[in-house]
Amino acid sequence: MKYFVAVYQKLRNIYMSQSSMENDLPMICPSLRVYENEELELLKPQSLLNDDQKKALSIIKKQNVAYELNSVPISPNFWDLNPNNALFDIYRDILEKNSLKSLEENLDKVVASQSTVLFDAKGADTKELKAYKKYQIAHDNTVNNIATHLELFDALDTDDEKNNWNDRLITLNNLKALAFSEWKVKGNKDIIEKELARINKNSDADLYLAMAQNAKNTFEAAEKTDVISNSSIHDINFIPYDFMENESGWNNMRMEKSELESLHTEAKGSNENLPAEILSIDYDESVILAVEFDYSFVHLKRNWFNKNFMLSQLFEWNEPKKISDGQTISTDFKLPAITKTMMLVKNLKIILDPSITNDTVNNPNQLIYFGPLIMKQQLFVNKTNNQKFLKAVTNVRTIKSDQLNSLTKKTAPIESIKADFAEKPAAQPTVETPKANPVVFNHKMNMNVMGGIRNLRPVMPTPYVATPVRPQPTPIKPVTPVVTGPIKIPGIFVPIRVPVQTPTAANVQFKVFDKINNDPVYKCSISIKGTNNSRIFEIETNEIGMISQMVPVGEYSIELRVDDYAVLNQNFSVVNTNPLNLEYKLQREEVKFKSFFLIGMICERMPKIPVN
């Protein structure tokens, strides 16, 4: 965690040297948050998705990630997932409960500006306004019918039911389009709304009303769920918008040990937006010589959010819980800050001391951590300079698995961990060419150090047909890092309290080839999970498409994935200690696997609301 904090401090310093916004509030993300390129791409507005399949997937998959990235901070010292404090719900509540200050004083101005287009001489609605209201209600009913129909999808089981559901959905969308046309033609939609816009310019009160109503209408329109909009309150405009597809906005960084130590000391000295519990821990990460990674600051823009109407002198808030005092970040205020910019990292390498052997790394009775990140139990070597390094586990399904959850619960209590770097016979490490594929991962908090915090975002299976937006996620307890007393952690290799008995293990050799031309597949990520035990192994193939691993007797699932090939999932058994050779053939497919670590979040502190 020591050098993880140093990495955050470096990115914080870079951002703050470039930013001139006094309300910018950098915060560390102390638990592991990782996002795959696919799920982030689905958060883009529909207009930026040119793949119909992705548009269909976005209906169901993007909601959970949107709730994460829109979590409002509740502490000045860190940012993390908090679905109970989502910006959607807070903003909706503000829109519904705010009231116009001195409404009575402005009432005469509103009455005086009434139009003959809207009201007759007796003050009653004109026939044009009556028609407008009639067809507006009819259109709203068709939209509500679609929303109700979408909620039925989860209960469908058979293909016939789903086909009938799709047919009905097409019919409802056609009815909605017809209702809109009638509203526009028979309901005098353009005439009435043009007149309303003119009237709303007649007084300061009306200007405020127009701004507040526009904010509310924009939010409600974004919240309407149909096949076209896909509930656009979950959309996020990323800047740069294509950071997950190419190198746009990415920069390379290498930090040597001396800089890491200096930055950690700086972080402890300044104590700016960092939990004291983390800084009080004494970490020994002497085996780490350097850290390499690519970083990017990705800005979050929301078309449905507008704070300007809340800054008006006419905005009034009479609820017990205040919105913001312009200073304090806590649960005492409704909207103290919002998420603004992600600090993302990819292509992470942890450069190790040359004395570290493969046997030190590939030990089934330990987990390897870099801060909250879990590293692969495999030693990699750079061909050019012979530097040894570690990579992070990148398979989200492994990170969220019951097997890994079981192992993290068994990691030794921090106080009792003792470093053991005794020399062992050197096993053959995996030699790697200088270029490394981008990989980053997802899930969990750092072992038991941070009180067992885990990623609460569920794994969503990939649907094969268009599916509706699911209901709002069940409230989840906010993530809060908790550490008690001064703690000393000897190293990044953390023993498991209940060791795995390895004498009953077999040497399994995995071979991975191209299905068409039998070429070896290099850097294929292999994820192995025990189905009758809690063992996991995360390894990669070498240049000849092979890798060996000691695997205890038992039943296992295996997942193989690498860029430009379809994911392959199979099972295998280790029935005794005899050597075992397993061969897999991968089918070509146009696919890229990229993941991004969320190291920290830049939040925007809200000004004082109301302003007076």
Coordinates of C-alpha atoms in Angstrom, one line a residue:
M1 CA 0.0 0.0 0.0
K2 CA 3.0 2.3 0.6
Y3 CA 4.0 2.6 -3.0
F4 CA 0.4 2.5 -4.2
V5 CA -0.1 5.7 -2.2
A6 CA 3.0 7.0 -3.9
V7 CA 1.5 6.3 -7.3
Y8 CA -1.6 8.2 -6.3
Q9 CA 0.4 11.1 -4.9
K10 CA 2.3 11.4 -8.2
L11 CA -0.9 11.5 -10.3
R12 CA -2.4 13.9 -7.8
N13 CA 0.6 16.3 -8.2
I14 CA 0.4 16.1 -12.0
Y15 CA -3.3 16.9 -12.1
M16 CA -3.1 19.7 -9.6
S17 CA -0.2 21.3 -11.5
Q18 CA -2.4 21.4 -14.6
S19 CA -5.7 22.4 -13.0
S20 CA -6.7 25.9 -12.1
M21 CA -10.1 25.0 -10.5
E22 CA -10.1 25.9 -6.8
N23 CA -13.0 23.5 -6.2
D24 CA -11.1 20.4 -7.5
L25 CA -10.7 17.8 -4.8
P26 CA -8.4 14.8 -5.5
M27 CA -9.3 11.7 -3.5
I28 CA -7.6 8.3 -3.4
C29 CA -9.6 5.2 -4.1
P30 CA -8.4 2.8 -1.4
S31 CA -10.2 -0.3 -2.6
L32 CA -9.7 -2.0 -5.9
R33 CA -11.9 -0.6 -8.7
V34 CA -11.3 -1.9 -12.2
Y35 CA -13.3 -1.3 -15.4
E36 CA -13.1 -3.3 -18.7
N37 CA -13.2 -1.4 -21.9
E38 CA -16.5 -3.0 -22.9
E39 CA -18.4 -1.8 -19.9
L40 CA -17.0 1.8 -20.1
E41 CA -17.8 2.0 -23.8
L42 CA -21.4 1.1 -23.0
L43 CA -21.7 4.2 -20.9
K44 CA -21.3 6.4 -24.0
P45 CA -24.4 8.1 -25.3
Q46 CA -26.2 5.9 -27.9
S47 CA -25.3 8.3 -30.6
L48 CA -21.6 7.4 -30.1
L49 CA -22.3 3.6 -30.3
N50 CA -22.2 2.4 -33.9
D51 CA -22.7 -1.3 -33.0
D52 CA -26.3 -2.4 -32.7
Q53 CA -25.3 -5.3 -30.4
K54 CA -23.5 -2.9 -28.1
K55 CA -26.6 -0.7 -28.0
A56 CA -28.7 -3.7 -26.9
L57 CA -26.1 -4.7 -24.3
S58 CA -25.9 -1.2 -22.8
I59 CA -29.6 -1.4 -21.7
I60 CA -28.8 -3.9 -19.0
K61 CA -25.1 -3.6 -18.3
K62 CA -24.3 0.0 -17.9
Q63 CA -26.6 0.8 -14.9
N64 CA -24.3 -0.8 -12.3
V65 CA -21.2 1.0 -13.5
A66 CA -23.1 4.3 -13.8
Y67 CA -24.1 4.0 -10.2
E68 CA -20.5 3.5 -9.2
L69 CA -19.1 6.5 -11.1
N70 CA -21.9 8.7 -9.9
S71 CA -21.3 7.9 -6.2
V72 CA -21.2 11.1 -4.2
P73 CA -18.2 11.3 -1.8
I74 CA -19.1 11.1 1.9
S75 CA -15.6 11.7 3.3
P76 CA -12.9 14.3 2.5
N77 CA -10.2 11.6 2.8
F78 CA -11.2 9.0 0.1
W79 CA -13.7 8.2 -2.6
D80 CA -15.3 4.8 -3.1
L81 CA -18.5 3.1 -4.3
N82 CA -21.6 4.2 -2.4
P83 CA -24.8 3.3 -4.2
N84 CA -26.9 4.7 -1.3
N85 CA -25.5 8.1 -2.2
A86 CA -25.9 8.2 -6.0
L87 CA -26.1 11.5 -7.8
F88 CA -29.2 10.4 -9.7
D89 CA -31.3 10.1 -6.5
I90 CA -29.9 13.2 -4.8
Y91 CA -30.5 15.4 -7.9
R92 CA -34.0 14.0 -8.4
D93 CA -34.8 14.8 -4.8
I94 CA -33.5 18.4 -5.1
L95 CA -35.6 18.9 -8.3
E96 CA -38.7 17.7 -6.6
K97 CA -38.4 19.5 -3.3
N98 CA -37.0 22.9 -4.1
S99 CA -39.4 25.8 -3.9
L100 CA -39.5 29.3 -5.5
K101 CA -38.5 32.0 -3.1
S102 CA -40.9 34.9 -2.7
L103 CA -43.4 33.2 -5.1
E104 CA -46.2 35.4 -3.9
E105 CA -44.3 38.6 -4.8
N106 CA -43.9 37.5 -8.4
L107 CA -47.4 36.1 -8.9
D108 CA -48.8 39.4 -10.3
K109 CA -46.1 39.4 -12.9
V110 CA -46.9 35.9 -14.0
V111 CA -50.6 36.6 -14.2
A112 CA -50.0 39.9 -16.2
S113 CA -48.0 38.0 -18.8
Q114 CA -50.7 35.4 -19.6
S115 CA -51.2 34.9 -23.2
T116 CA -54.4 34.8 -25.3
V117 CA -52.9 31.7 -27.0
L118 CA -53.2 29.9 -23.7
F119 CA -56.2 31.6 -21.9
D120 CA -59.4 33.2 -23.1
A121 CA -61.0 36.3 -21.7
K122 CA -62.4 34.4 -18.7
G123 CA -59.1 32.9 -17.8
A124 CA -60.0 29.4 -19.0
D125 CA -57.8 27.3 -21.2
T126 CA -58.1 27.9 -24.9
K127 CA -59.0 25.1 -27.2
E128 CA -55.4 25.0 -28.4
L129 CA -54.1 24.5 -24.9
K130 CA -56.7 21.9 -24.1
A131 CA -55.6 20.0 -27.2
Y132 CA -52.0 20.3 -26.2
K133 CA -52.7 18.8 -22.8
K134 CA -54.8 16.1 -24.2
Y135 CA -52.2 14.8 -26.7
Q136 CA -49.4 15.3 -24.2
I137 CA -51.1 13.0 -21.8
A138 CA -51.7 10.5 -24.6
H139 CA -48.0 10.6 -25.5
D140 CA -46.9 10.2 -21.9
N141 CA -49.2 7.1 -21.6
T142 CA -47.5 5.4 -24.5
V143 CA -44.1 6.1 -22.9
N144 CA -45.3 4.6 -19.6
N145 CA -46.7 1.6 -21.4
I146 CA -43.2 0.9 -22.9
A147 CA -41.6 1.2 -19.4
T148 CA -44.1 -1.2 -17.9
H149 CA -43.5 -3.7 -20.8
L150 CA -39.8 -3.6 -20.4
E151 CA -40.1 -4.7 -16.7
L152 CA -41.7 -7.9 -17.9
F153 CA -38.6 -9.2 -19.6
D154 CA -36.9 -10.8 -16.6
A155 CA -39.8 -13.1 -16.0
L156 CA -39.7 -14.6 -19.6
D157 CA -38.3 -18.1 -20.0
T158 CA -39.0 -19.5 -23.4
D159 CA -37.9 -18.2 -26.9
D160 CA -41.6 -17.9 -27.9
E161 CA -42.3 -15.7 -24.9
K162 CA -39.3 -13.5 -25.8
N163 CA -40.3 -13.3 -29.4
N164 CA -43.9 -12.2 -28.5
W165 CA -42.3 -9.7 -26.1
N166 CA -40.2 -8.2 -28.9
D167 CA -43.2 -8.0 -31.2
R168 CA -45.2 -6.2 -28.6
L169 CA -42.3 -3.8 -27.9
I170 CA -42.2 -2.9 -31.6
T171 CA -46.0 -2.2 -31.6
L172 CA -45.7 0.0 -28.5
N173 CA -42.9 2.0 -30.0
N174 CA -45.0 2.5 -33.1
L175 CA -47.8 3.7 -31.0
K176 CA -45.5 6.1 -29.2
A177 CA -44.3 7.5 -32.5
L178 CA -47.9 8.0 -33.6
A179 CA -48.8 9.7 -30.4
F180 CA -45.9 12.1 -30.7
S181 CA -47.0 13.0 -34.3
E182 CA -50.5 13.7 -33.1
W183 CA -49.3 15.8 -30.2
K184 CA -47.2 17.8 -32.7
V185 CA -49.9 18.3 -35.3
K186 CA -53.3 18.1 -33.5
G187 CA -52.0 19.2 -30.1
N188 CA -50.4 22.5 -31.4
K189 CA -47.2 21.4 -29.6
D190 CA -44.8 23.9 -31.3
I191 CA -47.2 26.8 -31.0
I192 CA -47.9 26.3 -27.3
E193 CA -44.3 25.7 -26.3
K194 CA -43.2 28.7 -28.3
E195 CA -45.7 30.8 -26.4
L196 CA -44.6 29.3 -23.1
A197 CA -41.0 30.1 -23.9
R198 CA -42.0 33.8 -24.6
I199 CA -44.0 34.1 -21.3
N200 CA -41.1 32.6 -19.3
K201 CA -38.9 35.6 -20.3
N202 CA -41.2 38.2 -18.6
S203 CA -39.7 38.3 -15.1
D204 CA -36.7 37.2 -13.1
A205 CA -39.0 34.7 -11.3
D206 CA -40.1 33.3 -14.5
L207 CA -36.5 33.0 -15.7
Y208 CA -35.7 31.0 -12.7
L209 CA -38.8 28.9 -13.1
A210 CA -37.8 28.2 -16.7
M211 CA -34.3 27.2 -15.7
A212 CA -35.5 25.0 -12.9
Q213 CA -38.2 23.5 -15.0
N214 CA -35.8 22.9 -17.9
A215 CA -33.4 21.1 -15.5
K216 CA -36.3 19.0 -14.3
N217 CA -37.6 18.3 -17.8
T218 CA -34.1 17.3 -19.0
F219 CA -33.6 14.9 -16.1
E220 CA -37.1 13.4 -16.5
A221 CA -36.6 12.9 -20.2
A222 CA -33.3 11.2 -19.5
E223 CA -34.9 9.0 -17.0
K224 CA -37.7 7.9 -19.4
T225 CA -36.8 4.3 -20.4
D226 CA -37.5 3.2 -23.9
V227 CA -35.6 1.5 -26.7
I228 CA -34.3 4.7 -28.1
S229 CA -33.0 6.5 -25.1
N230 CA -32.0 3.5 -22.9
S231 CA -32.4 5.6 -19.9
S232 CA -29.8 8.2 -20.7
I233 CA -29.2 9.3 -17.1
H234 CA -26.8 6.4 -17.1
D235 CA -24.9 7.9 -20.1
I236 CA -21.5 9.5 -19.5
N237 CA -19.6 11.6 -22.0
F238 CA -15.9 10.7 -21.5
I239 CA -13.2 13.2 -22.4
P240 CA -11.2 11.9 -24.2
Y241 CA -14.2 9.9 -25.5
D242 CA -12.0 7.2 -27.1
F243 CA -9.5 6.6 -24.3
M244 CA -10.6 2.9 -24.0
E245 CA -10.1 2.2 -27.6
N246 CA -6.6 3.7 -28.3
E247 CA -3.8 5.7 -26.8
S248 CA -5.6 9.0 -26.8
G249 CA -4.9 10.8 -23.6
W250 CA -2.5 8.2 -22.2
N251 CA 1.0 8.9 -20.9
N252 CA 3.8 6.6 -19.8
M253 CA 5.4 6.8 -16.3
R254 CA 8.2 5.0 -14.6
M255 CA 8.9 5.7 -10.9
E256 CA 12.1 4.5 -9.3
K257 CA 12.3 3.4 -5.6
S258 CA 13.8 6.8 -4.5
E259 CA 10.9 8.7 -6.0
L260 CA 8.3 6.2 -4.6
E261 CA 9.8 6.7 -1.1
S262 CA 9.9 10.5 -1.5
L263 CA 6.3 10.7 -2.7
H264 CA 5.1 8.4 0.2
T265 CA 6.8 10.7 2.7
E266 CA 5.2 13.7 1.0
A267 CA 1.8 12.1 1.2
K268 CA 2.3 11.4 4.9
G269 CA 3.5 14.9 5.5
S270 CA 0.7 16.7 3.6
N271 CA -2.1 14.4 4.6
E272 CA -4.3 15.9 2.0
N273 CA -7.4 13.9 1.3
L274 CA -5.8 10.7 2.4
P275 CA -7.1 8.4 5.2
A276 CA -4.9 8.6 8.3
E277 CA -5.5 4.9 8.8
I278 CA -3.7 4.1 5.5
L279 CA -0.8 6.5 6.2
S280 CA -0.3 5.2 9.7
I281 CA 0.5 1.7 8.4
D282 CA 4.3 0.9 8.2
Y283 CA 4.8 -1.0 5.0
D284 CA 8.0 -2.8 4.0
E285 CA 8.0 -3.0 0.2
S286 CA 11.8 -3.2 -0.1
V287 CA 11.5 -6.0 -2.8
I288 CA 10.0 -3.4 -5.2
L289 CA 12.6 -1.4 -7.3
A290 CA 10.3 0.5 -9.5
V291 CA 6.7 0.8 -10.9
E292 CA 5.8 1.3 -14.5
F293 CA 2.4 2.2 -15.9
D294 CA 0.4 4.3 -18.3
Y295 CA -2.0 6.9 -16.8
S296 CA -4.8 9.1 -18.0
F297 CA -7.2 11.7 -16.5
V298 CA -10.6 11.0 -18.0
H299 CA -13.3 13.6 -17.4
L300 CA -17.0 12.7 -16.8
K301 CA -19.7 14.9 -18.4
R302 CA -23.4 14.4 -17.8
N303 CA -26.0 16.0 -20.1
W304 CA -28.8 15.7 -17.6
F305 CA -27.1 17.4 -14.6
N306 CA -27.2 21.2 -14.2
K307 CA -26.3 22.9 -11.0
N308 CA -26.8 26.5 -12.3
F309 CA -30.5 26.8 -11.2
M310 CA -29.4 25.9 -7.6
L311 CA -27.1 28.9 -7.6
S312 CA -29.9 31.4 -8.3
Q313 CA -30.8 33.9 -5.5
L314 CA -34.4 32.6 -5.9
F315 CA -33.5 29.0 -5.2
E316 CA -34.9 28.0 -1.8
W317 CA -34.3 24.8 0.2
N318 CA -36.3 24.2 3.3
E319 CA -35.5 20.5 4.0
P320 CA -33.7 19.5 7.3
K321 CA -30.6 18.2 5.5
K322 CA -28.7 21.0 3.8
I323 CA -27.3 20.7 0.3
S324 CA -23.8 22.1 0.7
D325 CA -21.9 24.6 2.8
G326 CA -19.2 24.9 0.1
Q327 CA -16.5 23.4 2.4
T328 CA -17.5 20.2 4.3
I329 CA -17.5 16.8 2.7
S330 CA -19.6 14.5 4.9
T331 CA -22.9 12.8 5.2
D332 CA -24.2 15.9 7.0
F333 CA -24.8 17.4 3.5
K334 CA -26.9 16.2 0.7
L335 CA -24.6 17.1 -2.2
P336 CA -21.2 18.2 -0.9
A337 CA -19.4 17.2 -4.2
I338 CA -19.7 15.3 -7.4
T339 CA -17.3 13.0 -9.3
K340 CA -15.5 14.9 -12.1
T341 CA -12.4 13.1 -13.3
M342 CA -11.1 9.6 -13.1
M343 CA -7.4 8.8 -12.4
L344 CA -6.9 5.7 -14.5
V345 CA -3.9 3.4 -14.8
K346 CA -3.2 0.5 -17.2
N347 CA -0.2 -1.6 -18.3
L348 CA 1.0 -1.8 -14.6
K349 CA 4.4 -3.5 -13.9
I350 CA 5.9 -4.0 -10.5
I351 CA 9.7 -4.2 -11.0
L352 CA 11.3 -6.6 -8.4
D353 CA 14.7 -7.0 -6.7
P354 CA 16.9 -9.4 -8.8
S355 CA 17.2 -11.8 -5.9
I356 CA 13.5 -12.7 -6.1
T357 CA 13.0 -16.2 -7.6
N358 CA 10.1 -17.7 -9.3
D359 CA 9.6 -20.0 -6.3
T360 CA 9.2 -17.0 -4.1
V361 CA 6.5 -15.7 -6.4
N362 CA 4.8 -19.0 -7.4
N363 CA 3.8 -20.0 -3.9
P364 CA 0.3 -21.5 -3.5
N365 CA 0.3 -20.6 0.2
Q366 CA 0.3 -16.8 -0.3
L367 CA -1.3 -13.9 -2.1
I368 CA 0.7 -11.1 -3.6
Y369 CA -0.5 -7.5 -3.2
F370 CA 0.4 -4.1 -4.5
G371 CA -1.9 -1.9 -2.4
P372 CA -5.4 -3.3 -3.0
L373 CA -4.3 -5.0 -6.2
I374 CA -3.8 -8.8 -6.4
M375 CA -0.8 -9.8 -8.5
K376 CA -0.3 -12.9 -10.6
Q377 CA 1.7 -15.7 -9.0
Q378 CA 4.1 -15.7 -11.9
L379 CA 7.5 -14.0 -12.4
F380 CA 8.0 -12.2 -15.7
V381 CA 11.4 -11.2 -17.1
N382 CA 12.1 -8.5 -19.6
K383 CA 14.3 -9.8 -22.4
T384 CA 16.0 -6.6 -23.0
N385 CA 17.2 -5.7 -19.5
N386 CA 16.5 -8.9 -17.6
Q387 CA 14.4 -7.1 -15.1
K388 CA 12.0 -9.2 -13.1
F389 CA 8.5 -7.9 -12.7
L390 CA 4.9 -8.8 -11.7
K391 CA 1.6 -8.2 -13.4
A392 CA -1.8 -7.7 -11.8
V393 CA -4.6 -10.2 -12.1
T394 CA -6.9 -8.9 -14.8
N395 CA -9.7 -11.5 -15.1
V396 CA -12.8 -9.9 -13.4
R397 CA -14.5 -13.3 -13.0
T398 CA -11.5 -14.6 -11.0
I399 CA -11.4 -11.5 -8.8
K400 CA -15.1 -11.7 -8.0
S401 CA -15.0 -15.5 -7.6
D402 CA -15.9 -17.4 -4.4
Q403 CA -12.5 -19.1 -4.5
L404 CA -10.5 -15.8 -4.3
N405 CA -12.9 -14.5 -1.7
S406 CA -12.2 -17.6 0.4
L407 CA -8.5 -17.2 0.0
T408 CA -8.5 -13.5 1.0
K409 CA -10.4 -14.4 4.2
K410 CA -7.6 -16.8 5.0
T411 CA -4.7 -14.4 4.6
A412 CA -2.7 -14.2 7.8
P413 CA -3.5 -11.5 10.4
I414 CA -1.2 -8.6 9.5
E415 CA 0.4 -8.5 12.9
S416 CA 1.7 -12.0 12.6
I417 CA 3.0 -11.9 9.1
K418 CA 6.7 -12.6 8.9
A419 CA 8.8 -12.1 5.8
D420 CA 10.5 -15.1 4.5
F421 CA 12.8 -14.4 1.6
A422 CA 15.1 -17.4 2.1
E423 CA 16.7 -18.5 -1.1
K424 CA 14.9 -21.3 -2.9
P425 CA 15.9 -23.3 -6.0
A426 CA 15.1 -21.0 -8.9
A427 CA 12.3 -22.1 -11.1
Q428 CA 12.1 -21.1 -14.8
P429 CA 10.5 -17.6 -15.0
T430 CA 8.5 -16.5 -18.0
V431 CA 10.7 -14.4 -20.3
E432 CA 8.8 -11.6 -21.9
T433 CA 9.7 -9.3 -24.8
P434 CA 9.9 -5.5 -24.0
K435 CA 6.4 -4.7 -25.2
A436 CA 3.7 -5.7 -22.8
N437 CA -0.1 -5.8 -23.4
P438 CA -2.3 -3.4 -21.4
V439 CA -3.8 -5.2 -18.5
V440 CA -5.5 -4.0 -15.3
F441 CA -7.9 -5.5 -12.9
N442 CA -11.0 -5.2 -10.8
H443 CA -12.3 -6.0 -7.3
K444 CA -11.6 -6.1 -3.6
M445 CA -9.8 -4.0 -1.1
N446 CA -6.3 -4.8 0.3
M447 CA -6.4 -8.1 2.2
N448 CA -7.5 -7.7 5.9
V449 CA -5.6 -4.4 6.1
M450 CA -8.6 -2.2 5.1
G451 CA -11.3 -4.1 7.0
G452 CA -12.2 -6.6 4.3
I453 CA -13.6 -4.0 1.8
R454 CA -14.8 -5.7 -1.4
N455 CA -16.0 -4.6 -4.8
L456 CA -19.8 -4.6 -4.5
R457 CA -20.5 -4.4 -8.3
P458 CA -22.0 -7.7 -9.4
V459 CA -20.8 -9.6 -12.5
M460 CA -23.4 -9.2 -15.2
P461 CA -23.6 -12.0 -17.8
T462 CA -23.6 -11.0 -21.4
P463 CA -27.1 -11.3 -22.8
Y464 CA -27.8 -12.6 -26.3
V465 CA -30.9 -10.4 -26.9
A466 CA -31.9 -6.9 -26.1
T467 CA -32.9 -6.6 -22.5
P468 CA -34.5 -3.8 -20.5
V469 CA -32.9 -1.6 -17.9
R470 CA -33.1 -3.4 -14.5
P471 CA -34.6 -1.8 -11.4
Q472 CA -32.4 0.4 -9.3
P473 CA -29.8 -1.7 -7.4
T474 CA -30.6 -2.8 -3.9
P475 CA -29.0 -0.4 -1.4
I476 CA -25.5 -1.5 -0.4
K477 CA -23.5 -0.5 2.7
P478 CA -21.1 2.3 1.8
V479 CA -17.5 1.4 1.5
T480 CA -15.4 2.7 4.4
P481 CA -11.8 1.9 5.0
V482 CA -11.2 0.8 8.6
V483 CA -7.8 0.2 10.2
T484 CA -7.1 -0.1 13.9
G485 CA -3.9 0.9 15.6
P486 CA -0.3 1.0 14.2
I487 CA 0.3 -1.9 11.9
K488 CA 3.5 -3.2 10.4
I489 CA 3.4 -5.2 7.2
P490 CA 6.6 -7.0 6.3
G491 CA 6.1 -7.3 2.6
I492 CA 3.9 -7.8 -0.5
F493 CA 3.9 -11.6 -0.1
V494 CA 1.0 -12.3 2.3
P495 CA 0.8 -15.9 3.7
I496 CA -2.5 -17.7 3.8
R497 CA -3.4 -18.8 7.4
V498 CA -4.6 -22.3 6.3
P499 CA -1.8 -23.5 4.0
V500 CA -2.6 -25.7 1.0
Q501 CA -1.0 -29.1 1.2
T502 CA 1.0 -29.3 -2.0
P503 CA 2.6 -32.8 -1.9
T504 CA -0.5 -34.1 -3.7
A505 CA 0.0 -31.8 -6.7
A506 CA 0.8 -32.5 -10.3
N507 CA 2.9 -30.6 -12.7
V508 CA 0.4 -29.5 -15.4
Q509 CA 1.7 -28.2 -18.7
F510 CA -0.7 -26.0 -20.7
K511 CA -0.2 -25.6 -24.4
V512 CA -2.2 -23.0 -26.4
F513 CA -2.3 -22.9 -30.2
D514 CA -4.2 -21.2 -33.0
K515 CA -7.0 -23.4 -34.2
I516 CA -6.4 -22.7 -37.9
N517 CA -2.6 -22.7 -38.3
N518 CA -1.4 -24.3 -35.0
D519 CA 0.8 -21.3 -34.2
P520 CA 1.6 -20.9 -30.5
V521 CA -0.4 -18.2 -28.8
Y522 CA 1.8 -15.8 -26.8
K523 CA 0.6 -14.0 -23.6
C524 CA -2.6 -15.9 -23.4
S525 CA -4.0 -15.3 -19.9
I526 CA -5.0 -18.5 -18.2
S527 CA -7.4 -18.4 -15.3
I528 CA -7.8 -21.5 -13.2
K529 CA -10.4 -21.9 -10.4
G530 CA -11.0 -24.9 -8.3
T531 CA -14.6 -26.2 -8.5
N532 CA -14.2 -28.5 -5.4
N533 CA -11.6 -26.4 -3.6
S534 CA -10.6 -22.7 -3.2
R535 CA -7.5 -22.8 -5.4
I536 CA -6.9 -20.2 -8.1
F537 CA -4.1 -19.7 -10.5
E538 CA -3.5 -16.8 -12.9
I539 CA -0.7 -17.4 -15.4
E540 CA 0.3 -16.5 -19.0
T541 CA 1.8 -18.5 -21.8
N542 CA 5.3 -17.9 -23.1
E543 CA 6.5 -17.3 -26.6
I544 CA 6.0 -21.0 -27.6
G545 CA 2.5 -21.0 -26.2
M546 CA 3.3 -23.0 -23.1
I547 CA 3.3 -22.6 -19.3
S548 CA 3.6 -25.1 -16.5
Q549 CA 2.0 -24.9 -13.1
M550 CA 1.9 -27.2 -10.0
V551 CA -1.9 -27.8 -9.5
P552 CA -3.2 -29.8 -6.5
V553 CA -5.4 -32.8 -7.1
G554 CA -9.0 -31.7 -7.7
E555 CA -11.5 -30.4 -10.2
Y556 CA -11.0 -27.1 -12.0
S557 CA -12.5 -24.7 -14.5
I558 CA -10.2 -22.9 -16.9
E559 CA -10.7 -19.8 -19.0
L560 CA -8.3 -18.7 -21.7
R561 CA -8.4 -15.3 -23.2
V562 CA -6.1 -13.1 -25.4
D563 CA -6.6 -10.3 -27.9
D564 CA -7.9 -11.4 -31.3
Y565 CA -9.2 -14.8 -30.0
A566 CA -12.6 -15.8 -28.7
V567 CA -12.7 -16.7 -24.9
L568 CA -12.5 -20.4 -24.3
N569 CA -14.0 -22.0 -21.1
Q570 CA -13.5 -25.6 -20.2
N571 CA -12.9 -27.9 -17.3
F572 CA -10.2 -30.4 -16.3
S573 CA -9.3 -32.8 -13.5
V574 CA -6.1 -33.6 -11.7
V575 CA -6.6 -37.1 -10.4
N576 CA -3.1 -37.9 -9.2
T577 CA 0.4 -36.5 -9.0
N578 CA 1.5 -37.7 -12.4
P579 CA 2.5 -34.9 -14.9
L580 CA -0.4 -33.7 -17.0
N581 CA -0.3 -32.2 -20.5
L582 CA -3.3 -30.1 -21.6
E583 CA -3.7 -28.6 -25.1
Y584 CA -6.1 -25.9 -26.2
K585 CA -7.0 -24.5 -29.6
L586 CA -8.3 -20.9 -29.8
Q587 CA -10.7 -19.6 -32.5
R588 CA -9.8 -16.2 -34.1
E589 CA -12.2 -13.4 -33.3
E590 CA -12.0 -9.6 -33.5
V591 CA -11.9 -8.7 -29.8
K592 CA -9.6 -6.7 -27.4
F593 CA -9.3 -7.2 -23.7
K594 CA -8.4 -4.0 -21.9
S595 CA -8.9 -3.0 -18.2
F596 CA -8.3 0.1 -16.3
F597 CA -7.5 0.6 -12.6
L598 CA -9.2 3.5 -10.9
I599 CA -6.5 4.8 -8.6
G600 CA -8.3 8.0 -7.5
M601 CA -11.1 10.3 -8.3
I602 CA -11.1 14.1 -8.8
C603 CA -14.3 15.4 -7.3
E604 CA -15.8 18.9 -7.7
R605 CA -16.7 20.5 -4.4
M606 CA -20.1 22.1 -4.7
P607 CA -20.4 25.8 -3.8
K608 CA -22.7 26.9 -0.9
I609 CA -26.3 26.0 -1.8
P610 CA -28.5 27.9 -1.3
V611 CA -26.2 30.8 -1.9
N612 CA -27.7 33.0 0.9

